[in-house]
Amino acid sequence: MELNTFDLYLFGGTGDLSNRKLIPAMFRQETLGNIDDASQIIGIGSRDLSTEEYISMVNESLNKYYIDFEQQKDAWLKFAKRLQYIKLDINSNEDWKNINNVSDSVAVVYYLATPPNLYKKISSALNDNDLIKDNCRIVVEKPIGSDLETAKDINNSLSLGFKENQIYRIDHYLGKEAVQNLLALRFANTIFEKSWSSSAIDHIQITVAEDLGVEDRGGYYDETGALRDMVQNHLLQILCLIAMEPPVSIQSESVRDEKLKVLKSLAPFTSDNIAVNSVRAQYLEGISKGEAACSYLDEEGVNSKNHTETFVALKLEINNWRWSGVPFYLRTGKRMQSKSSEIVVRYKTVPHNIFSKGAHLEPDQLVLRIHPDEGIDLKLNTKRPGVSGYDLENLPLDLNLNEYHEIGHQDCYERLLLDVIKGNPSLFVRRDEIEASWKWIDNIINLWKSEDVPMEEYISGGWGPSNADLLIKRDFRAWKNGPSKK
Ligand code: BG6
């Protein structure tokens, strides 16, 4: 499907995000013949490069990050023609004049693939230099602030020149196929929606586990921690899609309105329950993917005085009619046993077991897998065949989306970038959502400090600290741990 004509301005055009994700995403669209001849990609960076030098840099990086780049000679010739480079020291008023002739007819996208501490500066300078027109959009990545106050500050500076519908705040989890499929599953089928509430559901778990440590991002991570890095955005966004009421339509504002209501209904933690309903922890050394792994405190860029968590588990409640009395257990951590992200919807057991008086009957369980494979797994009780009487077993109805479609090719950044170009903001986060989630997160951070909630420890390569197991075991429930290590 051909895209509308666009000019994509990549601030940070020589950086990692551009090289690994954004340029390959646009190049794939080129190979599919979806970009018209008039569209342009303008790399912006502080280095003094000519456009020719930039083109050869892009060529090198595609060679490295685009799988069959060698076989795409024709597409490359077309792609190279649409590349330009602008040198910009963002502190130099003179340099800002290098950005001129911004179109007022095609879709103009300013993508800030830069460190977040430059967002304010760049968006203000775009405004001061009259570079914002009605056809312009700005894209920013997380983290948008580190608390409510700093998030408001960034949002205020973005809204100096851009209207809210021109601002695209990326949460890359919303670009994941399986996350979007949550909406289809819930609102295109009656079978689930009718039982999607406290009347049938016992509890819901959301786990986003990573096997990697902080890698080369120790400095950033140490100032951030798992609560801000993962829960404030990715996990809360997933929670919203799971818990929200049916939107009026799939249009962006309807979906965002419903997500916001969930965020506003989250029961705030209190000094009475924070120590029982939350766990924070740091990884110790251990074995990760068969190799010795160092502890968090031994990672480069990490300062032991910061007390930064690499694991969080929370038990939370949503104060509304649908979810009253249904706990949500959220968990995320680095250096866990495997990279696996899934949502587990655990149904209530049948009220009366007619098959065997007093015997336990496994409750039904719906698992929505985001990673490693994308799919849906519904466990149901069935009669074991070939035996007389009712010997029941709990078996899965398993739908692996990869078996039906080749969905591996389109990266979530590609999907999101195309949506910006098309002007479709439904998969981006609105200002009030970001601010509501920070408000809820800030309260946890403050309580962790004021109530002195201890920093637990866990061995690298496991499933987190024992207190995270206790958090759920106390309610006579257990985490479902993802695929075990091979
Ligand atoms: C990012 C976090 O937003 O998401 C990283 O900053 C994390 O710390 C990453 O590793 C996980 O994303 P994914 O898509 O690999 O699950």
PDB file of C-alpha atoms in Angstrom, residues 123-392:
ATOM      1  CA  SER A 123      10.758  21.315  20.236  1.00  0.00           C
ATOM      2  CA  SER A 124      11.230  24.883  21.505  1.00  0.00           C
ATOM      3  CA  ALA A 125      13.736  25.625  18.749  1.00  0.00           C
ATOM      4  CA  LEU A 126      11.374  24.235  16.092  1.00  0.00           C
ATOM      5  CA  ASN A 127       8.784  26.645  17.441  1.00  0.00           C
ATOM      6  CA  ASP A 128      11.148  29.622  17.701  1.00  0.00           C
ATOM      7  CA  ASN A 129      12.334  29.075  14.139  1.00  0.00           C
ATOM      8  CA  ASP A 130       8.790  28.901  12.722  1.00  0.00           C
ATOM      9  CA  LEU A 131       9.264  25.349  11.568  1.00  0.00           C
ATOM     10  CA  ILE A 132       5.919  24.049  12.816  1.00  0.00           C
ATOM     11  CA  LYS A 133       3.004  24.093  10.410  1.00  0.00           C
ATOM     12  CA  ASP A 134      -0.348  22.304  10.486  1.00  0.00           C
ATOM     13  CA  ASN A 135       1.027  19.446   8.397  1.00  0.00           C
ATOM     14  CA  CYS A 136       3.909  18.772  10.852  1.00  0.00           C
ATOM     15  CA  ARG A 137       4.077  15.986  13.450  1.00  0.00           C
ATOM     16  CA  ILE A 138       6.620  15.354  16.174  1.00  0.00           C
ATOM     17  CA  VAL A 139       7.580  11.900  17.466  1.00  0.00           C
ATOM     18  CA  VAL A 140       9.148  11.342  20.882  1.00  0.00           C
ATOM     19  CA  GLU A 141      10.230   8.163  22.616  1.00  0.00           C
ATOM     20  CA  LYS A 142      10.058   7.149  26.215  1.00  0.00           C
ATOM     21  CA  PRO A 143      11.199   8.074  28.786  1.00  0.00           C
ATOM     22  CA  ILE A 144       8.998  11.157  28.802  1.00  0.00           C
ATOM     23  CA  GLY A 145      10.235  12.523  32.094  1.00  0.00           C
ATOM     24  CA  SER A 146      11.277  10.668  35.204  1.00  0.00           C
ATOM     25  CA  ASP A 147       8.272  11.704  37.289  1.00  0.00           C
ATOM     26  CA  LEU A 148       5.031  13.649  36.902  1.00  0.00           C
ATOM     27  CA  GLU A 149       6.707  17.033  37.166  1.00  0.00           C
ATOM     28  CA  THR A 150       9.386  16.399  34.536  1.00  0.00           C
ATOM     29  CA  ALA A 151       6.835  14.727  32.241  1.00  0.00           C
ATOM     30  CA  LYS A 152       4.624  17.821  32.486  1.00  0.00           C
ATOM     31  CA  ASP A 153       7.615  19.980  31.724  1.00  0.00           C
ATOM     32  CA  ILE A 154       8.386  18.064  28.508  1.00  0.00           C
ATOM     33  CA  ASN A 155       4.706  17.979  27.530  1.00  0.00           C
ATOM     34  CA  ASN A 156       4.429  21.734  28.086  1.00  0.00           C
ATOM     35  CA  SER A 157       7.358  22.441  25.817  1.00  0.00           C
ATOM     36  CA  LEU A 158       6.016  20.089  23.128  1.00  0.00           C
ATOM     37  CA  SER A 159       2.676  21.828  23.244  1.00  0.00           C
ATOM     38  CA  LEU A 160       4.196  25.281  22.784  1.00  0.00           C
ATOM     39  CA  GLY A 161       4.242  24.748  19.034  1.00  0.00           C
ATOM     40  CA  PHE A 162       2.428  21.460  18.418  1.00  0.00           C
ATOM     41  CA  LYS A 163      -1.228  20.693  19.021  1.00  0.00           C
ATOM     42  CA  GLU A 164      -1.883  17.451  20.921  1.00  0.00           C
ATOM     43  CA  ASN A 165      -2.963  15.683  17.713  1.00  0.00           C
ATOM     44  CA  GLN A 166       0.430  16.505  16.173  1.00  0.00           C
ATOM     45  CA  ILE A 167       2.383  14.870  19.035  1.00  0.00           C
ATOM     46  CA  TYR A 168       3.159  11.147  18.736  1.00  0.00           C
ATOM     47  CA  ARG A 169       4.523   9.626  21.965  1.00  0.00           C
ATOM     48  CA  ILE A 170       5.888   6.181  21.202  1.00  0.00           C
ATOM     49  CA  ASP A 171       5.490   3.176  23.434  1.00  0.00           C
ATOM     50  CA  HIS A 172       6.966   0.466  21.239  1.00  0.00           C
ATOM     51  CA  TYR A 173       4.923  -2.235  23.004  1.00  0.00           C
ATOM     52  CA  LEU A 174       1.822  -0.740  21.400  1.00  0.00           C
ATOM     53  CA  GLY A 175       3.422  -1.490  18.023  1.00  0.00           C
ATOM     54  CA  LYS A 176       3.712  -5.190  18.833  1.00  0.00           C
ATOM     55  CA  GLU A 177       1.336  -7.365  16.854  1.00  0.00           C
ATOM     56  CA  ALA A 178       0.320  -9.425  19.875  1.00  0.00           C
ATOM     57  CA  VAL A 179      -0.447  -6.330  21.934  1.00  0.00           C
ATOM     58  CA  GLN A 180      -2.683  -4.939  19.202  1.00  0.00           C
ATOM     59  CA  ASN A 181      -4.315  -8.315  18.915  1.00  0.00           C
ATOM     60  CA  LEU A 182      -5.621  -7.866  22.448  1.00  0.00           C
ATOM     61  CA  LEU A 183      -8.141  -5.402  21.085  1.00  0.00           C
ATOM     62  CA  ALA A 184      -9.212  -7.777  18.318  1.00  0.00           C
ATOM     63  CA  LEU A 185      -9.512 -10.668  20.727  1.00  0.00           C
ATOM     64  CA  ARG A 186     -11.571  -8.717  23.215  1.00  0.00           C
ATOM     65  CA  PHE A 187     -13.795  -6.689  20.942  1.00  0.00           C
ATOM     66  CA  ALA A 188     -14.214  -8.842  17.836  1.00  0.00           C
ATOM     67  CA  ASN A 189     -15.365 -11.928  19.768  1.00  0.00           C
ATOM     68  CA  THR A 190     -18.308 -12.302  22.108  1.00  0.00           C
ATOM     69  CA  ILE A 191     -16.919 -15.419  23.737  1.00  0.00           C
ATOM     70  CA  PHE A 192     -14.349 -13.604  25.872  1.00  0.00           C
ATOM     71  CA  GLU A 193     -15.985 -10.265  26.454  1.00  0.00           C
ATOM     72  CA  LYS A 194     -19.044 -11.795  28.095  1.00  0.00           C
ATOM     73  CA  SER A 195     -16.904 -13.365  30.780  1.00  0.00           C
ATOM     74  CA  TRP A 196     -14.315 -10.583  31.010  1.00  0.00           C
ATOM     75  CA  SER A 197     -14.990  -9.385  34.548  1.00  0.00           C
ATOM     76  CA  SER A 198     -15.009 -10.295  38.208  1.00  0.00           C
ATOM     77  CA  SER A 199     -17.973 -12.586  37.574  1.00  0.00           C
ATOM     78  CA  ALA A 200     -15.743 -15.163  35.854  1.00  0.00           C
ATOM     79  CA  ILE A 201     -12.121 -14.080  36.333  1.00  0.00           C
ATOM     80  CA  ASP A 202     -10.155 -14.937  39.448  1.00  0.00           C
ATOM     81  CA  HIS A 203      -7.049 -12.872  38.718  1.00  0.00           C
ATOM     82  CA  ILE A 204      -4.800 -11.624  35.914  1.00  0.00           C
ATOM     83  CA  GLN A 205      -0.999 -11.801  35.662  1.00  0.00           C
ATOM     84  CA  ILE A 206       1.187  -9.713  33.371  1.00  0.00           C
ATOM     85  CA  THR A 207       4.816 -10.796  33.150  1.00  0.00           C
ATOM     86  CA  VAL A 208       7.473  -9.125  31.014  1.00  0.00           C
ATOM     87  CA  ALA A 209      10.690 -10.987  31.756  1.00  0.00           C
ATOM     88  CA  GLU A 210      14.015 -10.347  30.076  1.00  0.00           C
ATOM     89  CA  ASP A 211      17.036 -12.606  30.129  1.00  0.00           C
ATOM     90  CA  LEU A 212      19.506  -9.813  29.367  1.00  0.00           C
ATOM     91  CA  GLY A 213      21.018  -7.558  32.019  1.00  0.00           C
ATOM     92  CA  VAL A 214      21.438  -3.824  31.603  1.00  0.00           C
ATOM     93  CA  GLU A 215      24.034  -4.360  28.846  1.00  0.00           C
ATOM     94  CA  ASP A 216      25.745  -1.100  27.856  1.00  0.00           C
ATOM     95  CA  ARG A 217      22.961   1.081  29.331  1.00  0.00           C
ATOM     96  CA  GLY A 218      24.119   0.894  32.961  1.00  0.00           C
ATOM     97  CA  GLY A 219      24.338   4.678  33.314  1.00  0.00           C
ATOM     98  CA  TYR A 220      20.801   5.331  32.025  1.00  0.00           C
ATOM     99  CA  TYR A 221      19.304   2.354  33.803  1.00  0.00           C
ATOM    100  CA  ASP A 222      20.832   3.195  37.152  1.00  0.00           C
ATOM    101  CA  GLU A 223      19.000   6.517  37.144  1.00  0.00           C
ATOM    102  CA  THR A 224      15.784   4.877  36.007  1.00  0.00           C
ATOM    103  CA  GLY A 225      15.077   1.376  37.368  1.00  0.00           C
ATOM    104  CA  ALA A 226      12.510  -1.206  36.309  1.00  0.00           C
ATOM    105  CA  LEU A 227       9.468   0.653  37.662  1.00  0.00           C
ATOM    106  CA  ARG A 228      10.107   3.705  35.505  1.00  0.00           C
ATOM    107  CA  ASP A 229      11.718   1.850  32.588  1.00  0.00           C
ATOM    108  CA  MET A 230       9.049  -0.821  32.106  1.00  0.00           C
ATOM    109  CA  VAL A 231       6.031  -0.532  34.424  1.00  0.00           C
ATOM    110  CA  GLN A 232       5.210   3.159  33.929  1.00  0.00           C
ATOM    111  CA  ASN A 233       4.841   2.625  30.199  1.00  0.00           C
ATOM    112  CA  HIS A 234       4.807  -0.887  28.705  1.00  0.00           C
ATOM    113  CA  LEU A 235       3.144  -2.825  31.532  1.00  0.00           C
ATOM    114  CA  LEU A 236       0.574  -0.146  32.313  1.00  0.00           C
ATOM    115  CA  GLN A 237      -0.313   0.185  28.635  1.00  0.00           C
ATOM    116  CA  ILE A 238      -0.871  -3.580  28.404  1.00  0.00           C
ATOM    117  CA  LEU A 239      -2.917  -3.423  31.595  1.00  0.00           C
ATOM    118  CA  CYS A 240      -5.077  -0.683  30.073  1.00  0.00           C
ATOM    119  CA  LEU A 241      -5.828  -2.725  26.956  1.00  0.00           C
ATOM    120  CA  ILE A 242      -6.716  -5.740  29.092  1.00  0.00           C
ATOM    121  CA  ALA A 243      -8.871  -3.863  31.574  1.00  0.00           C
ATOM    122  CA  MET A 244     -10.532  -1.074  29.593  1.00  0.00           C
ATOM    123  CA  GLU A 245     -14.221  -0.889  28.738  1.00  0.00           C
ATOM    124  CA  PRO A 246     -15.233  -1.355  25.081  1.00  0.00           C
ATOM    125  CA  PRO A 247     -14.388   1.874  23.243  1.00  0.00           C
ATOM    126  CA  VAL A 248     -17.035   3.439  21.018  1.00  0.00           C
ATOM    127  CA  SER A 249     -14.828   2.754  17.985  1.00  0.00           C
ATOM    128  CA  ILE A 250     -11.241   1.906  17.173  1.00  0.00           C
ATOM    129  CA  GLN A 251     -10.588   5.615  16.520  1.00  0.00           C
ATOM    130  CA  SER A 252      -7.694   6.906  18.558  1.00  0.00           C
ATOM    131  CA  GLU A 253      -9.580   9.199  20.916  1.00  0.00           C
ATOM    132  CA  SER A 254     -12.133   6.533  21.892  1.00  0.00           C
ATOM    133  CA  VAL A 255      -9.416   4.021  22.719  1.00  0.00           C
ATOM    134  CA  ARG A 256      -7.333   6.571  24.579  1.00  0.00           C
ATOM    135  CA  ASP A 257     -10.341   7.792  26.580  1.00  0.00           C
ATOM    136  CA  GLU A 258     -10.979   4.253  27.806  1.00  0.00           C
ATOM    137  CA  LYS A 259      -7.301   3.629  28.633  1.00  0.00           C
ATOM    138  CA  LEU A 260      -7.233   6.836  30.648  1.00  0.00           C
ATOM    139  CA  LYS A 261     -10.219   5.693  32.716  1.00  0.00           C
ATOM    140  CA  VAL A 262      -8.297   2.550  33.710  1.00  0.00           C
ATOM    141  CA  LEU A 263      -5.270   4.595  34.772  1.00  0.00           C
ATOM    142  CA  LYS A 264      -7.502   6.833  36.838  1.00  0.00           C
ATOM    143  CA  SER A 265      -9.136   3.824  38.494  1.00  0.00           C
ATOM    144  CA  LEU A 266      -5.893   2.251  39.696  1.00  0.00           C
ATOM    145  CA  ALA A 267      -6.053   2.013  43.460  1.00  0.00           C
ATOM    146  CA  PRO A 268      -3.118   3.985  44.846  1.00  0.00           C
ATOM    147  CA  PHE A 269      -0.784   2.049  47.130  1.00  0.00           C
ATOM    148  CA  THR A 270      -0.769   3.224  50.729  1.00  0.00           C
ATOM    149  CA  SER A 271       1.729   3.105  53.568  1.00  0.00           C
ATOM    150  CA  ASP A 272      -0.311   0.187  54.950  1.00  0.00           C
ATOM    151  CA  ASN A 273      -0.048  -2.051  51.907  1.00  0.00           C
ATOM    152  CA  ILE A 274       3.085  -1.026  49.986  1.00  0.00           C
ATOM    153  CA  ALA A 275       5.406  -3.469  51.772  1.00  0.00           C
ATOM    154  CA  VAL A 276       3.004  -6.378  51.272  1.00  0.00           C
ATOM    155  CA  ASN A 277       1.840  -5.638  47.730  1.00  0.00           C
ATOM    156  CA  SER A 278       5.103  -4.604  46.083  1.00  0.00           C
ATOM    157  CA  VAL A 279       8.546  -6.139  45.752  1.00  0.00           C
ATOM    158  CA  ARG A 280      11.635  -4.468  44.376  1.00  0.00           C
ATOM    159  CA  ALA A 281      14.888  -6.299  43.805  1.00  0.00           C
ATOM    160  CA  GLN A 282      18.305  -6.320  42.161  1.00  0.00           C
ATOM    161  CA  TYR A 283      19.980  -9.205  40.362  1.00  0.00           C
ATOM    162  CA  LEU A 284      22.950 -10.963  41.856  1.00  0.00           C
ATOM    163  CA  GLU A 285      25.517 -12.888  39.877  1.00  0.00           C
ATOM    164  CA  GLY A 286      24.439 -16.202  38.429  1.00  0.00           C
ATOM    165  CA  ILE A 287      24.211 -18.179  35.227  1.00  0.00           C
ATOM    166  CA  SER A 288      22.407 -16.544  32.364  1.00  0.00           C
ATOM    167  CA  LYS A 289      21.912 -18.409  29.092  1.00  0.00           C
ATOM    168  CA  GLY A 290      24.581 -20.907  30.124  1.00  0.00           C
ATOM    169  CA  GLU A 291      27.193 -18.283  30.938  1.00  0.00           C
ATOM    170  CA  ALA A 292      28.401 -16.678  34.128  1.00  0.00           C
ATOM    171  CA  ALA A 293      26.733 -13.307  34.617  1.00  0.00           C
ATOM    172  CA  CYS A 294      27.828 -10.546  36.993  1.00  0.00           C
ATOM    173  CA  SER A 295      25.642  -8.885  39.590  1.00  0.00           C
ATOM    174  CA  TYR A 296      23.834  -5.607  38.854  1.00  0.00           C
ATOM    175  CA  LEU A 297      26.150  -3.716  41.170  1.00  0.00           C
ATOM    176  CA  ASP A 298      29.146  -4.920  39.143  1.00  0.00           C
ATOM    177  CA  GLU A 299      27.724  -3.646  35.855  1.00  0.00           C
ATOM    178  CA  GLU A 300      29.485  -0.713  34.203  1.00  0.00           C
ATOM    179  CA  GLY A 301      27.940   2.670  34.993  1.00  0.00           C
ATOM    180  CA  VAL A 302      26.113   1.419  38.088  1.00  0.00           C
ATOM    181  CA  ASN A 303      26.484   3.236  41.369  1.00  0.00           C
ATOM    182  CA  SER A 304      25.740   1.107  44.425  1.00  0.00           C
ATOM    183  CA  LYS A 305      24.356   4.132  46.282  1.00  0.00           C
ATOM    184  CA  ASN A 306      21.473   4.604  43.864  1.00  0.00           C
ATOM    185  CA  HIS A 307      19.448   1.624  45.121  1.00  0.00           C
ATOM    186  CA  THR A 308      18.005   0.971  41.700  1.00  0.00           C
ATOM    187  CA  GLU A 309      15.649  -1.969  41.193  1.00  0.00           C
ATOM    188  CA  THR A 310      16.041  -4.333  38.230  1.00  0.00           C
ATOM    189  CA  PHE A 311      12.919  -6.285  39.178  1.00  0.00           C
ATOM    190  CA  VAL A 312       9.455  -5.222  40.311  1.00  0.00           C
ATOM    191  CA  ALA A 313       6.404  -7.223  41.280  1.00  0.00           C
ATOM    192  CA  LEU A 314       3.121  -5.530  42.181  1.00  0.00           C
ATOM    193  CA  LYS A 315      -0.306  -6.635  43.246  1.00  0.00           C
ATOM    194  CA  LEU A 316      -2.773  -3.986  42.251  1.00  0.00           C
ATOM    195  CA  GLU A 317      -6.444  -3.350  42.099  1.00  0.00           C
ATOM    196  CA  ILE A 318      -8.672  -1.458  39.726  1.00  0.00           C
ATOM    197  CA  ASN A 319     -11.454   0.380  41.471  1.00  0.00           C
ATOM    198  CA  ASN A 320     -14.402  -0.018  39.170  1.00  0.00           C
ATOM    199  CA  TRP A 321     -17.468  -2.239  38.724  1.00  0.00           C
ATOM    200  CA  ARG A 322     -15.916  -4.643  36.245  1.00  0.00           C
ATOM    201  CA  TRP A 323     -12.787  -5.440  38.211  1.00  0.00           C
ATOM    202  CA  SER A 324     -13.808  -5.059  41.810  1.00  0.00           C
ATOM    203  CA  GLY A 325     -12.119  -7.825  43.803  1.00  0.00           C
ATOM    204  CA  VAL A 326      -9.925  -9.072  40.920  1.00  0.00           C
ATOM    205  CA  PRO A 327      -6.231  -8.673  41.679  1.00  0.00           C
ATOM    206  CA  PHE A 328      -3.774  -7.905  38.904  1.00  0.00           C
ATOM    207  CA  TYR A 329      -0.247  -9.181  39.466  1.00  0.00           C
ATOM    208  CA  LEU A 330       2.442  -7.402  37.432  1.00  0.00           C
ATOM    209  CA  ARG A 331       6.048  -8.491  37.216  1.00  0.00           C
ATOM    210  CA  THR A 332       9.056  -7.436  35.193  1.00  0.00           C
ATOM    211  CA  GLY A 333      12.760  -7.945  35.572  1.00  0.00           C
ATOM    212  CA  LYS A 334      16.134  -8.145  33.895  1.00  0.00           C
ATOM    213  CA  ARG A 335      18.324 -11.265  33.919  1.00  0.00           C
ATOM    214  CA  MET A 336      15.468 -13.623  34.488  1.00  0.00           C
ATOM    215  CA  GLN A 337      15.431 -17.166  33.259  1.00  0.00           C
ATOM    216  CA  SER A 338      14.103 -16.467  29.780  1.00  0.00           C
ATOM    217  CA  LYS A 339      12.787 -13.618  27.697  1.00  0.00           C
ATOM    218  CA  SER A 340       9.100 -14.130  27.881  1.00  0.00           C
ATOM    219  CA  SER A 341       6.162 -11.774  27.952  1.00  0.00           C
ATOM    220  CA  GLU A 342       2.698 -13.020  28.568  1.00  0.00           C
ATOM    221  CA  ILE A 343      -0.658 -12.200  30.050  1.00  0.00           C
ATOM    222  CA  VAL A 344      -2.387 -14.893  32.032  1.00  0.00           C
ATOM    223  CA  VAL A 345      -6.122 -14.664  32.627  1.00  0.00           C
ATOM    224  CA  ARG A 346      -7.041 -17.185  35.265  1.00  0.00           C
ATOM    225  CA  TYR A 347     -10.737 -17.963  35.481  1.00  0.00           C
ATOM    226  CA  LYS A 348     -12.640 -18.990  38.586  1.00  0.00           C
ATOM    227  CA  THR A 349     -13.195 -22.660  39.251  1.00  0.00           C
ATOM    228  CA  VAL A 350     -16.671 -23.978  38.526  1.00  0.00           C
ATOM    229  CA  PRO A 351     -18.950 -23.395  41.501  1.00  0.00           C
ATOM    230  CA  HIS A 352     -19.731 -27.097  41.918  1.00  0.00           C
ATOM    231  CA  ASN A 353     -17.764 -30.085  40.642  1.00  0.00           C
ATOM    232  CA  ILE A 354     -20.314 -32.658  39.453  1.00  0.00           C
ATOM    233  CA  PHE A 355     -17.617 -35.124  38.406  1.00  0.00           C
ATOM    234  CA  SER A 356     -16.010 -35.817  41.704  1.00  0.00           C
ATOM    235  CA  LYS A 357     -17.348 -34.446  44.925  1.00  0.00           C
ATOM    236  CA  GLY A 358     -14.841 -32.318  46.776  1.00  0.00           C
ATOM    237  CA  ALA A 359     -12.075 -32.858  44.174  1.00  0.00           C
ATOM    238  CA  HIS A 360     -10.144 -29.943  42.734  1.00  0.00           C
ATOM    239  CA  LEU A 361     -10.955 -28.995  39.160  1.00  0.00           C
ATOM    240  CA  GLU A 362      -8.336 -26.939  37.310  1.00  0.00           C
ATOM    241  CA  PRO A 363      -9.691 -23.505  36.426  1.00  0.00           C
ATOM    242  CA  ASP A 364      -9.677 -22.428  32.766  1.00  0.00           C
ATOM    243  CA  GLN A 365      -6.764 -20.294  31.786  1.00  0.00           C
ATOM    244  CA  LEU A 366      -6.245 -17.961  28.854  1.00  0.00           C
ATOM    245  CA  VAL A 367      -2.642 -17.102  28.037  1.00  0.00           C
ATOM    246  CA  LEU A 368      -1.887 -14.294  25.614  1.00  0.00           C
ATOM    247  CA  ARG A 369       1.701 -14.684  24.497  1.00  0.00           C
ATOM    248  CA  ILE A 370       3.650 -11.635  23.370  1.00  0.00           C
ATOM    249  CA  HIS A 371       7.105 -13.207  23.396  1.00  0.00           C
ATOM    250  CA  PRO A 372       8.876 -15.445  22.325  1.00  0.00           C
ATOM    251  CA  ASP A 373       6.087 -16.465  19.959  1.00  0.00           C
ATOM    252  CA  GLU A 374       2.873 -14.553  19.474  1.00  0.00           C
ATOM    253  CA  GLY A 375      -0.200 -16.545  20.197  1.00  0.00           C
ATOM    254  CA  ILE A 376      -3.153 -17.446  22.335  1.00  0.00           C
ATOM    255  CA  ASP A 377      -3.492 -20.506  24.470  1.00  0.00           C
ATOM    256  CA  LEU A 378      -6.763 -21.410  26.162  1.00  0.00           C
ATOM    257  CA  LYS A 379      -6.672 -24.248  28.656  1.00  0.00           C
ATOM    258  CA  LEU A 380      -9.937 -26.110  29.112  1.00  0.00           C
ATOM    259  CA  ASN A 381     -11.019 -29.165  31.030  1.00  0.00           C
ATOM    260  CA  THR A 382     -11.837 -32.106  28.764  1.00  0.00           C
ATOM    261  CA  LYS A 383     -12.631 -35.746  29.246  1.00  0.00           C
ATOM    262  CA  ARG A 384      -9.651 -38.030  28.838  1.00  0.00           C
ATOM    263  CA  PRO A 385     -10.643 -40.188  25.874  1.00  0.00           C
ATOM    264  CA  GLY A 386     -10.698 -43.962  25.963  1.00  0.00           C
ATOM    265  CA  VAL A 387     -11.376 -44.334  29.649  1.00  0.00           C
ATOM    266  CA  SER A 388     -14.702 -45.018  31.171  1.00  0.00           C
ATOM    267  CA  GLY A 389     -15.992 -42.419  33.576  1.00  0.00           C
ATOM    268  CA  TYR A 390     -14.840 -38.830  33.768  1.00  0.00           C
ATOM    269  CA  ASP A 391     -11.117 -38.622  34.136  1.00  0.00           C
ATOM    270  CA  LEU A 392     -10.666 -34.938  33.325  1.00  0.00           C
TER     271      LEU A 392
END
